[in-house]
């Protein structure tokens, strides 16, 4: 894992802190201190209607619809209320956030204002912060508002911040308003105290290579500096900074497996770093996804893949939402395919009412440990299926390249909510991007050569044959040198028998017909021969 710098924006819960410090980008399932009221409130993803695409920070914004056919002054409030555990210090407060607007559809328009105000009396009275934003008829993507509450306001007690969208009356004014990356920062007055890492527990073993490292919020901290190294005090594995109280390594930069690691978290603010902060150590376990990126997480909820059918492999798994992991390892499930052949694939997932979901399949045909090569991604289009009875099923076709490397390779299936009919979310188009509402599953595909007939030439230029052929009950293999296992399938691709290497195969329990006998070699290649039972 290379050394990197990550700026992760999430809510900063400053329990017992000496000032108000909040950075919220709505990336998690809950938004401490924030409430949306009015309009149609919902957590939205990267696509807003059909006009604005892309959250301003991360993959999620908080939004609402200013709707109503002829209702004047349609109002949406996003309100932050300071918890009682936070002690404001009376200093000035800087406010900033991003905002986006989008018409509901082609017949709608945008009109109105976004105003920012604060209250210190429980919301009875609000005072303005900065100037109102006038919304025009054109959609806006990720514009920025900034404002300051002066020190003369002496914010010490109750504090609320209100971001209010007011829509213009009229039948055509029906639009979305989205807010992202809200920052409320009160000036600090002293160095922060140290924090305590709560997870993983120091000395733990078998820790995930992508753990959530968590710690307690500490007084006066604006950011937290993270160091991870293979020796005490080192940062050769990772160094970064975050505003939150937890950190999970990126899916492409997981921690080294089976390694003793040292971790420290140092609170910091505009004055400087906390001093003398302790570190913990833990030992990671194995990574089932290596050398591929993962494991992936589904940040806003797991909507699972419940069935995958490809060639001779069928895998049914839980269809219950939010009960499994965001990424499941099914590499023990093997689908056997042949070069230059196309196979139907059926993919089923758990949906929500009539919402659209999409599937993407990634297959590492050249076996180089990456899904990023040309021709290794399938169905990355705007062809998404809506839920039917809370189930999403698509039927597609996988074409195996004639040049695919022989032997075992990796297949990854990703499933993700996708509200738009015209654009594809990054969670679907990238094999390594975490999901927001969906799931990923990994499988093994065994690629074999085209069937050549009743015999095939091995590496020593000796013909491998089956005899007698046709046969009655027993068929023999002329040469089993370097054969690891034998798989027999019928002409439909259904696996009917699996066995260890042997010169003799008993197929007396099979019906008459044509069968494919696949010899799985020690070097990972597969030799397939035809056998006819009388």
Coordinates of C-alpha atoms in Angstrom, one line a residue, residues 305 345 347 357-363 371 376-384 394 396 398 411-416 418 424-431 435 439-441:
X305 CA -27.4 -9.9 -5.1
X345 CA -26.1 -15.0 -17.5
X347 CA -28.5 -11.8 -12.3
X357 CA -31.0 -0.8 -10.2
X358 CA -28.1 -1.9 -12.5
X359 CA -25.6 -4.8 -12.7
X360 CA -22.0 -4.7 -14.0
X361 CA -19.9 -7.8 -14.5
X362 CA -16.0 -7.6 -14.5
X363 CA -13.9 -10.6 -15.7
X371 CA -10.4 -5.6 -14.1
X376 CA -13.3 -6.9 -19.2
X377 CA -16.4 -5.0 -18.2
X378 CA -19.9 -6.0 -19.3
X379 CA -23.2 -4.1 -19.2
X380 CA -21.8 -0.7 -18.2
X381 CA -24.6 1.1 -20.0
X382 CA -27.7 3.1 -19.1
X383 CA -29.9 -0.1 -19.5
X384 CA -31.2 -0.4 -15.9
X394 CA -31.8 -9.2 -15.8
X396 CA -27.7 -10.9 -20.4
X398 CA -21.2 -13.0 -21.6
X411 CA -15.3 -12.5 -11.9
X412 CA -16.8 -9.6 -10.0
X413 CA -20.5 -8.8 -10.1
X414 CA -21.6 -5.3 -8.8
X415 CA -25.2 -4.3 -8.2
X416 CA -26.2 -0.7 -7.4
X418 CA -29.1 4.0 -10.2
X424 CA -24.1 5.5 -15.0
X425 CA -23.0 5.9 -11.4
X426 CA -19.3 5.5 -10.5
X427 CA -20.3 2.6 -8.2
X428 CA -21.3 0.6 -11.3
X429 CA -18.7 1.7 -13.8
X430 CA -15.7 1.1 -11.6
X431 CA -14.7 -2.3 -10.2
X435 CA -21.2 1.1 -3.3
X439 CA -23.6 -5.2 -3.2
X440 CA -20.6 -6.8 -4.9
X441 CA -19.8 -10.5 -5.2

